[in-house]
Amino acid sequence: SCGNGSGVLSDIYVYVLTLIVLFHYFSNQYTEEEARKLGVVGWVKNTRQGTVTGQVQGPEDKVNAMKSWLSRVGSPSSRIDRTNFSNEKEISKLDFSGFSTRY
């Protein structure tokens, strides 16, 4: 998928998402790889409470694909007890150019 020179992105949604992950071995490396594969942007961060929080932005179908990956797959050796997606809203432009892990 190339050709983003026009700067016109239709159906952009921003999601702030919070994951409750049982193990503290949730690897954001896998999340970053999946996000890049799907073509969404944003960030993730492990919290001291053992959850993963972050934000995903992109076209609705790609963001939905990322949501389902986060809910069902996640990284190896992590067990996802619960996923909670909040603050869904439409935005006109992306706030991020890539997907990263924050510390």
Short mmCIF file of C-alpha atoms in Angstrom, two decimals:
data_model
loop_
_atom_site.label_atom_id
_atom_site.label_comp_id
_atom_site.label_asym_id
_atom_site.label_seq_id
_atom_site.Cartn_x
_atom_site.Cartn_y
_atom_site.Cartn_z
CA SER A 1 0.00 0.00 0.00
CA CYS A 2 1.66 3.18 -1.19
CA GLY A 3 0.63 6.57 -2.52
CA ASN A 4 -0.08 8.73 0.50
CA GLY A 5 1.07 11.89 -1.23
CA SER A 6 -2.41 13.35 -1.58
CA GLY A 7 -2.83 13.77 2.16
CA VAL A 8 -6.50 12.87 1.88
CA LEU A 9 -7.50 10.12 4.28
CA SER A 10 -11.12 9.15 4.48
CA ASP A 11 -12.72 7.52 7.49
CA ILE A 12 -9.96 8.15 9.96
CA TYR A 13 -10.75 7.06 13.47
CA VAL A 14 -8.79 7.47 16.62
CA TYR A 15 -9.08 4.91 19.37
CA VAL A 16 -7.68 5.09 22.83
CA LEU A 17 -7.38 1.53 23.95
CA THR A 18 -6.62 -0.13 27.22
CA LEU A 19 -5.76 -3.78 27.58
CA ILE A 20 -5.83 -5.82 30.73
CA VAL A 21 -3.07 -8.37 30.31
CA LEU A 22 -2.46 -11.10 32.87
CA PHE A 23 1.25 -11.63 32.33
CA HIS A 24 3.76 -8.85 32.45
CA TYR A 25 5.47 -10.39 29.45
CA PHE A 26 3.23 -8.66 26.96
CA SER A 27 5.73 -7.73 24.28
CA ASN A 28 4.98 -4.47 22.54
CA GLN A 29 7.41 -5.51 19.83
CA TYR A 30 4.69 -7.79 18.46
CA THR A 31 2.13 -5.02 18.74
CA GLU A 32 4.39 -2.69 16.77
CA GLU A 33 4.96 -5.31 14.08
CA GLU A 34 1.24 -6.01 13.76
CA ALA A 35 0.41 -2.30 13.62
CA ARG A 36 2.91 -1.76 10.83
CA LYS A 37 1.60 -4.80 8.98
CA LEU A 38 -1.95 -3.47 9.20
CA GLY A 39 -0.98 0.11 8.46
CA VAL A 40 -2.18 1.83 11.63
CA VAL A 41 -0.29 4.44 13.65
CA GLY A 42 -0.14 5.31 17.34
CA TRP A 43 1.63 4.03 20.43
CA VAL A 44 1.45 1.48 23.25
CA LYS A 45 2.82 1.51 26.76
CA ASN A 46 2.99 -0.99 29.61
CA THR A 47 1.60 0.40 32.86
CA ARG A 48 2.70 -0.44 36.37
CA GLN A 49 -0.70 -2.10 36.91
CA GLY A 50 0.24 -4.76 34.37
CA THR A 51 -2.00 -3.42 31.63
CA VAL A 52 -1.14 -2.14 28.22
CA THR A 53 -2.53 1.20 27.17
CA GLY A 54 -2.22 3.12 23.96
CA GLN A 55 -3.79 4.78 20.98
CA VAL A 56 -4.44 3.50 17.49
CA GLN A 57 -5.28 5.67 14.50
CA GLY A 58 -6.11 4.77 10.93
CA PRO A 59 -8.93 3.92 8.54
CA GLU A 60 -11.83 2.22 10.29
CA ASP A 61 -11.29 -1.22 8.77
CA LYS A 62 -7.61 -1.25 9.70
CA VAL A 63 -8.28 -0.03 13.22
CA ASN A 64 -10.94 -2.74 13.60
CA ALA A 65 -8.43 -5.35 12.44
CA MET A 66 -5.98 -4.11 15.06
CA LYS A 67 -8.69 -4.23 17.73
CA SER A 68 -9.49 -7.83 16.94
CA TRP A 69 -5.78 -8.77 16.97
CA LEU A 70 -5.35 -7.07 20.36
CA SER A 71 -8.46 -8.80 21.72
CA ARG A 72 -7.74 -12.29 20.45
CA VAL A 73 -4.09 -12.74 19.63
CA GLY A 74 -1.73 -10.37 21.39
CA SER A 75 1.86 -11.39 21.88
CA PRO A 76 3.08 -14.92 22.62
CA SER A 77 2.88 -15.91 26.30
CA SER A 78 0.52 -13.11 27.20
CA ARG A 79 -2.98 -13.99 28.28
CA ILE A 80 -5.51 -11.32 27.52
CA ASP A 81 -8.17 -11.32 30.22
CA ARG A 82 -10.06 -8.31 29.04
CA THR A 83 -9.77 -5.59 26.45
CA ASN A 84 -11.41 -2.25 26.80
CA PHE A 85 -11.58 0.19 23.92
CA SER A 86 -12.66 3.72 24.68
CA ASN A 87 -12.63 7.26 23.27
CA GLU A 88 -13.45 6.22 19.73
CA LYS A 89 -13.88 9.25 17.54
CA GLU A 90 -13.45 10.39 13.98
CA ILE A 91 -10.50 12.61 13.19
CA SER A 92 -9.54 14.37 9.99
CA LYS A 93 -5.81 13.74 10.13
CA LEU A 94 -3.39 11.36 11.80
CA ASP A 95 -1.50 12.60 14.85
CA PHE A 96 1.32 10.08 14.41
CA SER A 97 3.52 9.04 11.52
CA GLY A 98 4.28 5.55 12.82
CA PHE A 99 3.69 3.14 15.67
CA SER A 100 5.95 3.15 18.71
CA THR A 101 6.34 1.90 22.26
CA ARG A 102 6.45 4.49 25.03
CA TYR A 103 8.25 3.97 28.32
#
